[in-house]
Every structure is written in structure tokens, then in C-alpha cells.
mmCIF file of C-alpha atoms and ligand atoms in Angstrom:
data_model
loop_
_atom_site.group_PDB
_atom_site.id
_atom_site.type_symbol
_atom_site.label_atom_id
_atom_site.label_comp_id
_atom_site.label_asym_id
_atom_site.label_seq_id
_atom_site.Cartn_x
_atom_site.Cartn_y
_atom_site.Cartn_z
ATOM 1 C CA MET A 50 24.685 148.381 -108.365
ATOM 2 C CA ILE A 51 23.028 144.990 -108.810
ATOM 3 C CA ILE A 52 24.298 142.345 -111.237
ATOM 4 C CA GLY A 53 22.460 139.026 -111.256
ATOM 5 C CA ASN A 54 21.823 138.177 -107.614
ATOM 6 C CA TYR A 55 24.794 140.232 -106.390
ATOM 7 C CA LYS A 56 24.623 143.582 -104.672
ATOM 8 C CA ILE A 57 27.890 145.373 -105.399
ATOM 9 C CA ALA A 58 29.668 148.110 -103.465
ATOM 10 C CA SER A 59 32.955 149.878 -104.136
ATOM 11 C CA LEU A 60 35.166 150.472 -101.096
ATOM 12 C CA ILE A 61 38.427 152.373 -100.612
ATOM 13 C CA SER A 62 41.132 150.625 -98.603
ATOM 14 C CA GLY A 63 43.530 153.564 -98.687
ATOM 15 C CA TYR A 64 45.763 155.771 -100.777
ATOM 16 C CA PHE A 65 49.414 155.539 -101.782
ATOM 17 C CA LYS A 66 51.873 157.090 -104.194
ATOM 18 C CA LEU A 67 54.191 155.697 -106.845
ATOM 19 C CA ASP A 68 56.800 157.257 -109.087
ATOM 20 C CA GLY A 69 54.992 158.656 -112.138
ATOM 21 C CA GLY A 70 57.565 157.176 -114.511
ATOM 22 C CA ILE A 71 56.791 153.722 -113.118
ATOM 23 C CA VAL A 72 53.033 154.229 -113.372
ATOM 24 C CA PHE A 73 52.948 155.494 -116.965
ATOM 25 C CA GLY A 74 55.943 153.676 -118.520
ATOM 26 C CA ILE A 75 57.132 155.207 -121.785
ATOM 27 C CA ILE A 76 54.629 158.087 -121.716
ATOM 28 C CA PRO A 77 56.626 161.331 -121.249
ATOM 29 C CA LYS A 78 56.023 163.286 -118.051
ATOM 30 C CA ALA A 79 55.000 166.297 -120.168
ATOM 31 C CA LEU A 80 51.946 164.258 -121.206
ATOM 32 C CA TRP A 81 51.010 162.262 -118.088
ATOM 33 C CA SER A 82 51.430 165.229 -115.754
ATOM 34 C CA ARG A 83 48.544 167.005 -117.525
ATOM 35 C CA THR A 84 46.104 164.628 -115.819
ATOM 36 C CA ASN A 85 48.170 163.289 -112.887
ATOM 37 C CA THR A 86 50.083 165.848 -110.832
ATOM 38 C CA ALA A 87 53.490 164.760 -109.521
ATOM 39 C CA ASP A 88 54.707 165.713 -106.041
ATOM 40 C CA SER A 89 58.251 166.965 -105.295
ATOM 41 C CA ASP A 90 59.482 163.330 -105.346
ATOM 42 C CA ASN A 91 57.857 162.755 -108.766
ATOM 43 C CA ARG A 92 55.184 160.540 -107.199
ATOM 44 C CA VAL A 93 51.556 160.466 -108.345
ATOM 45 C CA GLN A 94 48.520 159.695 -106.206
ATOM 46 C CA LEU A 95 46.929 156.250 -106.407
ATOM 47 C CA CYS A 96 43.947 154.756 -104.635
ATOM 48 C CA ASN A 97 43.168 151.170 -103.681
ATOM 49 C CA ARG A 98 39.590 150.391 -104.623
ATOM 50 C CA ILE A 99 38.028 147.142 -103.428
ATOM 51 C CA LEU A 100 34.896 145.558 -104.879
ATOM 52 C CA PHE A 101 32.467 143.979 -102.395
ATOM 53 C CA LEU A 102 29.844 141.534 -103.672
ATOM 54 C CA ASP A 103 26.993 140.057 -101.651
ATOM 55 C CA ASN A 104 24.364 137.591 -102.884
ATOM 56 C CA GLY A 105 22.918 136.779 -99.459
ATOM 57 C CA LYS A 106 24.991 133.579 -99.201
ATOM 58 C CA ARG A 107 28.469 134.732 -100.232
ATOM 59 C CA LYS A 108 30.177 137.927 -99.193
ATOM 60 C CA ILE A 109 33.125 138.444 -101.534
ATOM 61 C CA ILE A 110 35.884 141.022 -101.751
ATOM 62 C CA ILE A 111 38.246 141.496 -104.656
ATOM 63 C CA ASP A 112 41.747 142.385 -103.428
ATOM 64 C CA THR A 113 42.662 143.846 -100.050
ATOM 65 C CA GLY A 114 44.854 146.927 -100.585
ATOM 66 C CA THR A 115 48.192 147.502 -98.865
ATOM 67 C CA GLY A 116 47.068 146.666 -95.336
ATOM 68 C CA ASP A 117 49.139 147.970 -92.456
ATOM 69 C CA LYS A 118 52.167 145.643 -92.183
ATOM 70 C CA LEU A 119 54.723 147.666 -94.143
ATOM 71 C CA SER A 120 57.718 149.117 -92.301
ATOM 72 C CA LYS A 121 57.747 152.806 -91.391
ATOM 73 C CA LYS A 122 60.325 153.426 -94.109
ATOM 74 C CA LEU A 123 58.260 151.746 -96.840
ATOM 75 C CA LYS A 124 55.126 153.545 -95.666
ATOM 76 C CA GLU A 125 57.007 156.807 -96.245
ATOM 77 C CA ILE A 126 58.395 155.744 -99.621
ATOM 78 C CA TYR A 127 54.913 154.810 -100.842
ATOM 79 C CA ALA A 128 53.112 157.580 -98.872
ATOM 80 C CA ILE A 129 50.695 154.962 -97.534
ATOM 81 C CA ASN A 130 47.613 156.715 -96.186
ATOM 82 C CA ASN A 131 45.104 154.403 -94.503
ATOM 83 C CA SER A 132 43.985 156.964 -91.929
ATOM 84 C CA GLU A 133 40.767 158.202 -93.512
ATOM 85 C CA TYR A 134 39.890 155.033 -95.435
ATOM 86 C CA ASN A 135 40.836 151.438 -94.643
ATOM 87 C CA LEU A 136 39.266 148.112 -95.505
ATOM 88 C CA PHE A 137 38.039 147.125 -92.014
ATOM 89 C CA GLY A 138 36.564 150.613 -91.523
ATOM 90 C CA GLU A 139 34.851 150.581 -94.914
ATOM 91 C CA LEU A 140 33.356 147.138 -94.249
ATOM 92 C CA ALA A 141 32.128 148.338 -90.846
ATOM 93 C CA LYS A 142 30.371 151.259 -92.580
ATOM 94 C CA ILE A 143 28.271 148.724 -94.517
ATOM 95 C CA ASN A 144 27.812 146.540 -91.411
ATOM 96 C CA VAL A 145 30.046 143.677 -92.537
ATOM 97 C CA LYS A 146 32.358 141.975 -90.046
ATOM 98 C CA PRO A 147 35.673 140.518 -91.311
ATOM 99 C CA GLU A 148 34.596 137.013 -90.235
ATOM 100 C CA GLU A 149 31.513 137.293 -92.471
ATOM 101 C CA ILE A 150 33.630 137.487 -95.642
ATOM 102 C CA THR A 151 33.348 134.082 -97.356
ATOM 103 C CA ASP A 152 35.617 134.602 -100.367
ATOM 104 C CA VAL A 153 38.570 136.835 -101.220
ATOM 105 C CA PHE A 154 39.666 136.956 -104.853
ATOM 106 C CA LEU A 155 43.306 138.030 -104.963
ATOM 107 C CA THR A 156 43.991 139.320 -108.468
ATOM 108 C CA HIS A 157 47.720 138.986 -107.805
ATOM 109 C CA LEU A 158 50.142 139.157 -104.893
ATOM 110 C CA HIS A 159 51.757 142.575 -105.334
ATOM 111 C CA PHE A 160 51.652 144.201 -101.904
ATOM 112 C CA ASP A 161 49.208 146.913 -102.930
ATOM 113 C CA HIS A 162 46.648 144.186 -103.691
ATOM 114 C CA ALA A 163 47.480 141.435 -101.182
ATOM 115 C CA GLY A 164 48.970 143.370 -98.238
ATOM 116 C CA GLY A 165 45.617 143.594 -96.489
ATOM 117 C CA ALA A 166 45.059 139.834 -96.731
ATOM 118 C CA THR A 167 46.879 139.457 -93.389
ATOM 119 C CA TYR A 168 47.657 141.697 -90.413
ATOM 120 C CA TYR A 169 49.770 141.735 -87.246
ATOM 121 C CA ASN A 170 47.814 141.174 -84.042
ATOM 122 C CA SER A 171 48.884 142.833 -80.777
ATOM 123 C CA ASN A 172 51.430 140.017 -80.186
ATOM 124 C CA LYS A 173 53.029 140.729 -83.596
ATOM 125 C CA GLU A 174 51.668 137.435 -84.956
ATOM 126 C CA ILE A 175 50.485 137.260 -88.567
ATOM 127 C CA CYS A 176 46.737 136.615 -88.772
ATOM 128 C CA ALA A 177 44.291 136.248 -91.639
ATOM 129 C CA SER A 178 42.302 139.458 -92.036
ATOM 130 C CA PHE A 179 39.288 137.381 -93.045
ATOM 131 C CA PRO A 180 39.533 134.277 -90.839
ATOM 132 C CA GLU A 181 36.594 132.371 -92.343
ATOM 133 C CA ALA A 182 37.287 133.204 -95.986
ATOM 134 C CA VAL A 183 38.673 131.145 -98.815
ATOM 135 C CA TYR A 184 41.339 133.202 -100.597
ATOM 136 C CA TYR A 185 41.578 132.463 -104.345
ATOM 137 C CA ILE A 186 44.868 132.842 -106.234
ATOM 138 C CA GLN A 187 46.275 131.412 -109.440
ATOM 139 C CA GLU A 188 48.715 128.649 -108.516
ATOM 140 C CA ARG A 189 51.290 129.668 -111.140
ATOM 141 C CA HIS A 190 51.183 133.247 -109.869
ATOM 142 C CA TYR A 191 51.758 132.032 -106.296
ATOM 143 C CA LYS A 192 54.841 130.120 -107.487
ATOM 144 C CA TRP A 193 56.058 133.255 -109.280
ATOM 145 C CA ALA A 194 55.514 135.365 -106.141
ATOM 146 C CA ILE A 195 57.422 133.084 -103.771
ATOM 147 C CA GLU A 196 60.407 133.073 -106.149
ATOM 148 C CA PRO A 197 60.196 136.470 -107.847
ATOM 149 C CA THR A 198 62.817 137.823 -110.222
ATOM 150 C CA GLU A 199 65.344 140.470 -109.213
ATOM 151 C CA ARG A 200 63.235 142.935 -111.219
ATOM 152 C CA ASP A 201 59.958 142.443 -109.332
ATOM 153 C CA LYS A 202 60.899 141.079 -105.916
ATOM 154 C CA ALA A 203 60.330 144.501 -104.283
ATOM 155 C CA SER A 204 56.604 144.096 -105.036
ATOM 156 C CA PHE A 205 56.093 140.833 -103.128
ATOM 157 C CA PHE A 206 56.074 140.268 -99.344
ATOM 158 C CA ILE A 207 55.799 136.663 -98.311
ATOM 159 C CA ASN A 208 53.900 137.500 -95.087
ATOM 160 C CA ASP A 209 50.987 138.688 -97.217
ATOM 161 C CA PHE A 210 50.242 135.205 -98.519
ATOM 162 C CA GLU A 211 52.397 132.351 -97.155
ATOM 163 C CA PRO A 212 50.660 132.366 -93.726
ATOM 164 C CA LEU A 213 47.342 131.864 -95.535
ATOM 165 C CA LYS A 214 48.749 128.775 -97.247
ATOM 166 C CA LYS A 215 49.933 127.426 -93.885
ATOM 167 C CA ARG A 216 46.433 127.972 -92.457
ATOM 168 C CA GLY A 217 44.889 126.106 -95.422
ATOM 169 C CA GLN A 218 42.959 129.213 -96.474
ATOM 170 C CA LEU A 219 44.396 129.534 -99.993
ATOM 171 C CA LYS A 220 42.541 127.940 -102.870
ATOM 172 C CA PHE A 221 44.769 127.527 -105.896
ATOM 173 C CA ILE A 222 43.116 127.902 -109.255
ATOM 174 C CA ASP A 223 44.600 126.947 -112.594
ATOM 175 C CA GLY A 224 43.518 129.204 -115.449
ATOM 176 C CA ASN A 225 40.114 130.721 -116.153
ATOM 177 C CA TYR A 226 37.568 129.796 -113.479
ATOM 178 C CA LYS A 227 33.803 130.125 -113.367
ATOM 179 C CA PHE A 228 32.920 130.875 -109.745
ATOM 180 C CA ASP A 229 29.180 130.817 -110.400
ATOM 181 C CA GLU A 230 26.771 131.837 -113.161
ATOM 182 C CA PHE A 231 27.619 135.543 -112.747
ATOM 183 C CA ILE A 232 31.326 135.624 -111.829
ATOM 184 C CA GLU A 233 34.252 134.527 -113.961
ATOM 185 C CA LEU A 234 37.945 134.763 -113.095
ATOM 186 C CA ILE A 235 40.102 135.388 -116.174
ATOM 187 C CA VAL A 236 43.872 134.945 -116.414
ATOM 188 C CA LEU A 237 46.027 137.769 -117.775
ATOM 189 C CA ASN A 238 49.781 137.556 -118.345
ATOM 190 C CA GLY A 239 51.126 141.049 -119.093
ATOM 191 C CA HIS A 240 51.381 142.846 -115.737
ATOM 192 C CA THR A 241 52.760 139.754 -114.011
ATOM 193 C CA ARG A 242 52.539 136.029 -114.575
ATOM 194 C CA ASP A 243 48.987 134.700 -114.157
ATOM 195 C CA MET A 244 47.164 137.726 -112.771
ATOM 196 C CA THR A 245 43.390 137.304 -112.400
ATOM 197 C CA ALA A 246 40.781 139.716 -113.748
ATOM 198 C CA VAL A 247 37.180 139.373 -112.574
ATOM 199 C CA LYS A 248 34.187 139.647 -114.908
ATOM 200 C CA ILE A 249 30.797 140.023 -113.246
ATOM 201 C CA SER A 250 27.944 139.812 -115.722
ATOM 202 C CA ASP A 251 24.282 138.906 -115.946
ATOM 203 C CA GLY A 252 24.159 139.392 -119.706
ATOM 204 C CA ASN A 253 22.645 142.819 -119.215
ATOM 205 C CA ILE A 254 25.275 144.638 -117.121
ATOM 206 C CA THR A 255 28.953 143.631 -117.212
ATOM 207 C CA LEU A 256 31.430 144.968 -114.653
ATOM 208 C CA PHE A 257 35.073 144.160 -115.424
ATOM 209 C CA HIS A 258 37.769 144.408 -112.731
ATOM 210 C CA SER A 259 40.912 144.257 -114.831
ATOM 211 C CA ALA A 260 43.276 144.436 -111.813
ATOM 212 C CA ASP A 261 46.452 146.159 -113.029
ATOM 213 C CA LEU A 262 45.720 145.743 -116.751
ATOM 214 C CA ILE A 263 43.903 149.117 -116.812
ATOM 215 C CA PRO A 264 44.365 150.449 -113.272
ATOM 216 C CA MET A 265 43.656 154.141 -113.994
ATOM 217 C CA GLU A 266 41.822 156.147 -116.619
ATOM 218 C CA ALA A 267 45.129 157.236 -118.199
ATOM 219 C CA HIS A 268 45.879 153.564 -118.986
ATOM 220 C CA ILE A 269 43.063 153.404 -121.543
ATOM 221 C CA SER A 270 45.635 154.878 -123.912
ATOM 222 C CA LEU A 271 47.296 151.815 -125.476
ATOM 223 C CA PRO A 272 50.980 152.829 -125.021
ATOM 224 C CA ALA A 273 50.388 153.753 -121.338
ATOM 225 C CA ILE A 274 51.746 150.571 -119.773
ATOM 226 C CA SER A 275 53.312 150.583 -116.325
ATOM 227 C CA ALA A 276 57.081 150.093 -116.172
ATOM 228 C CA ILE A 277 56.393 147.436 -113.519
ATOM 229 C CA ASP A 278 54.769 145.167 -116.123
ATOM 230 C CA ALA A 279 56.807 142.010 -116.627
ATOM 231 C CA PHE A 280 55.603 141.453 -120.205
ATOM 232 C CA PRO A 281 54.579 144.838 -121.646
ATOM 233 C CA LEU A 282 53.811 143.622 -125.172
ATOM 234 C CA MET A 283 51.472 141.012 -123.663
ATOM 235 C CA THR A 284 49.819 143.856 -121.721
ATOM 236 C CA LEU A 285 49.386 145.714 -125.030
ATOM 237 C CA TYR A 286 47.745 142.650 -126.607
ATOM 238 C CA GLU A 287 45.473 142.130 -123.592
ATOM 239 C CA LYS A 288 44.499 145.822 -123.491
ATOM 240 C CA LYS A 289 43.450 145.726 -127.150
ATOM 241 C CA LEU A 290 41.468 142.527 -126.609
ATOM 242 C CA PHE A 291 39.611 143.552 -123.448
ATOM 243 C CA LEU A 292 39.085 147.219 -124.408
ATOM 244 C CA SER A 293 37.592 145.999 -127.727
ATOM 245 C CA ASN A 294 35.235 143.700 -125.822
ATOM 246 C CA ALA A 295 34.387 146.598 -123.497
ATOM 247 C CA VAL A 296 33.422 148.792 -126.465
ATOM 248 C CA LEU A 297 31.435 146.070 -128.267
ATOM 249 C CA GLU A 298 29.558 144.839 -125.184
ATOM 250 C CA ASN A 299 29.260 148.162 -123.307
ATOM 251 C CA TRP A 300 31.199 146.911 -120.263
ATOM 252 C CA ILE A 301 31.783 149.009 -117.163
ATOM 253 C CA LEU A 302 35.516 149.030 -116.365
ATOM 254 C CA PHE A 303 36.427 149.205 -112.671
ATOM 255 C CA LEU A 304 39.630 151.221 -112.095
ATOM 256 C CA CYS A 305 41.263 149.792 -108.975
ATOM 257 C CA HIS A 306 43.960 152.489 -108.606
ATOM 258 C CA ASP A 307 42.384 155.671 -109.988
ATOM 259 C CA PRO A 308 42.012 158.230 -107.172
ATOM 260 C CA GLU A 309 39.302 160.172 -109.059
ATOM 261 C CA THR A 310 37.402 157.843 -111.364
ATOM 262 C CA GLU A 311 35.823 154.666 -110.023
ATOM 263 C CA CYS A 312 34.463 153.205 -113.256
ATOM 264 C CA LEU A 313 34.068 154.118 -116.886
ATOM 265 C CA LYS A 314 32.797 152.972 -120.255
ATOM 266 C CA VAL A 315 34.993 153.261 -123.330
ATOM 267 C CA ASN A 316 34.617 153.968 -127.005
ATOM 268 C CA PHE A 317 36.954 153.642 -129.999
ATOM 269 C CA ASP A 318 37.581 156.031 -132.852
ATOM 270 C CA ARG A 319 40.542 156.839 -135.133
ATOM 271 C CA GLU A 320 42.662 154.008 -133.742
ATOM 272 C CA ARG A 321 42.364 155.065 -130.124
ATOM 273 C CA PHE A 322 40.230 154.158 -127.141
ATOM 274 C CA PHE A 323 38.767 156.959 -125.030
ATOM 275 C CA THR A 324 36.396 157.522 -122.120
ATOM 276 C CA LYS A 325 32.744 157.520 -123.163
ATOM 277 C CA GLU A 326 31.214 157.916 -119.716
ATOM 278 C CA LYS A 327 32.378 157.938 -116.071
ATOM 279 C CA LEU A 328 30.319 155.965 -113.578
ATOM 280 C CA TYR A 329 30.136 155.403 -109.850
ATOM 281 C CA ILE A 330 28.826 152.267 -108.162
ATOM 282 C CA ARG A 331 25.915 153.204 -105.964
HETATM 283 ZN ZN1 ZN B 16 50.330 144.925 -109.570
#
């Protein structure tokens, strides 16, 4: 896919599982299990999809997946599977070295998005996965993540992001941010405080990475809001706003956690949004 002067690829940094009740919130299992099968521990399969953008000067990735730093116990709890697909391996397949990445947009600092931002080297030291990159994060979200609430502290691991601050690799942004003429970072406040969505548009094609606002196809349904969300009614408001824009302007929605569907377009009828077309970035 080409938007403006950017060539775009979709990569997979791995798979993991989460409790289905957490993923689909108030939606009863009898409904969500029709499209998402639960395992014997009630977990459903999720994917970590990473967007890669290259305009010849900048090589950008959006989010980094879970990475490999989690303890053995947590890897079991979340069924982390980075064996077949992982971010370094996927970049190697398209002939990109980690040190060539110039910019990393972190939508937020939950471990399934920021875990791969750093890694342990053979001496068990924390290193930046992309040593030459500037990592972008909303400053207010960073402050939230270093002092999380009791309700969401299990989602944040300080080694994913604090070492980047110490190395001077974090660039704090404050609100909506125009990276260049084609890329805009947009603040959302439902899933967590000051998450960043990324809109890539040349006026003809618009690709919208909503981060965890609409992470899977099932979340197009308005009441399907993850139980993780800190401000679910704000999520509802943001879903209505951005899904309406997606219908009106024919946006392509990128689904960062859907194990089956990479992207889709939406339509609206009889007070509900639904999938108009599924797409894959080629
Ligand atoms: Zn999240």
C-alpha cells in the first residue's frame, strides 16, 4: 500500500491470549464466542500487528508488540507466542535492520504495545530495540504509566519505557501532533489516558491505526468495549466519532489485535456499524 510518499507494510510481532471477558467487556460470552473461540482457560487469541512506513528518508514503526522480556510465568498466563513471528524477524524479511528505524510511534505503554521497545542483551542489560530511533509518546500518558492506578498497573512494565527516557530516546508530545503532511498523531482518552491513534492520509487513501480503540473486528459493535478501558463511556464517544468519520470518508481501519482481519472498511445502517469490506495491506 502507498499513501503519499510512504510505502506501508503490515508486520506481525507475535500472538498472545487474553481472557475473553476482558477483551469484550459487557458483551455476553454467548455472543462473543460465536466469532472468537475461547480456550479451556476462557482466553481468546489476539495478534500484535505492527505498521511499518518508509518514505525513503524515514523508516517508522507503530508500536512494538510484547517483546521478549516477560517472565516465564507471565508468558504462560498470556500465552505469548513469538516463535513463528517476531518484530526483528519480520523486519529482516523486508531487509530492514533495527538500527535503520528512525521513528517509533508508541500508541500507549501497555506491555502488548511497548514491550518490544526494549530487550535484554546477553548480559541481562536493558537495551533499546531500535538504537537510532526517536520514540514518540504522549507526555501525560507517560506520567500515567509510571504511576498507574491499582486497576491498571498490571498492564505497565517500567523497563519497557523508562530506560528509553534515560537514554534520551523518548520524545514527549503534548496532544495532537502533525508529524508531516501525511501523518497525524491523534489523542484518545477512553482506553487509557492520552493514548495516540495514527492517521495516515494523502486525501485519497486514509489508513487509521486506532490502537486499542477498535483493536479487533468485534469491537466495531458500539457496546463491545474492553473491560481494561479506564474510561469506557469516553471510548463509546470516541468510537462513534471515529467510526462515523470512517464511514463518511471511506477510511481503512487497521486492527492491531485481530488475529484474522488486518484491515476493514465500515458502513452504518439501522443504528449500528458493520464491516463493509475486509482488506489486507500488500
Ligand atoms: Zn492497551
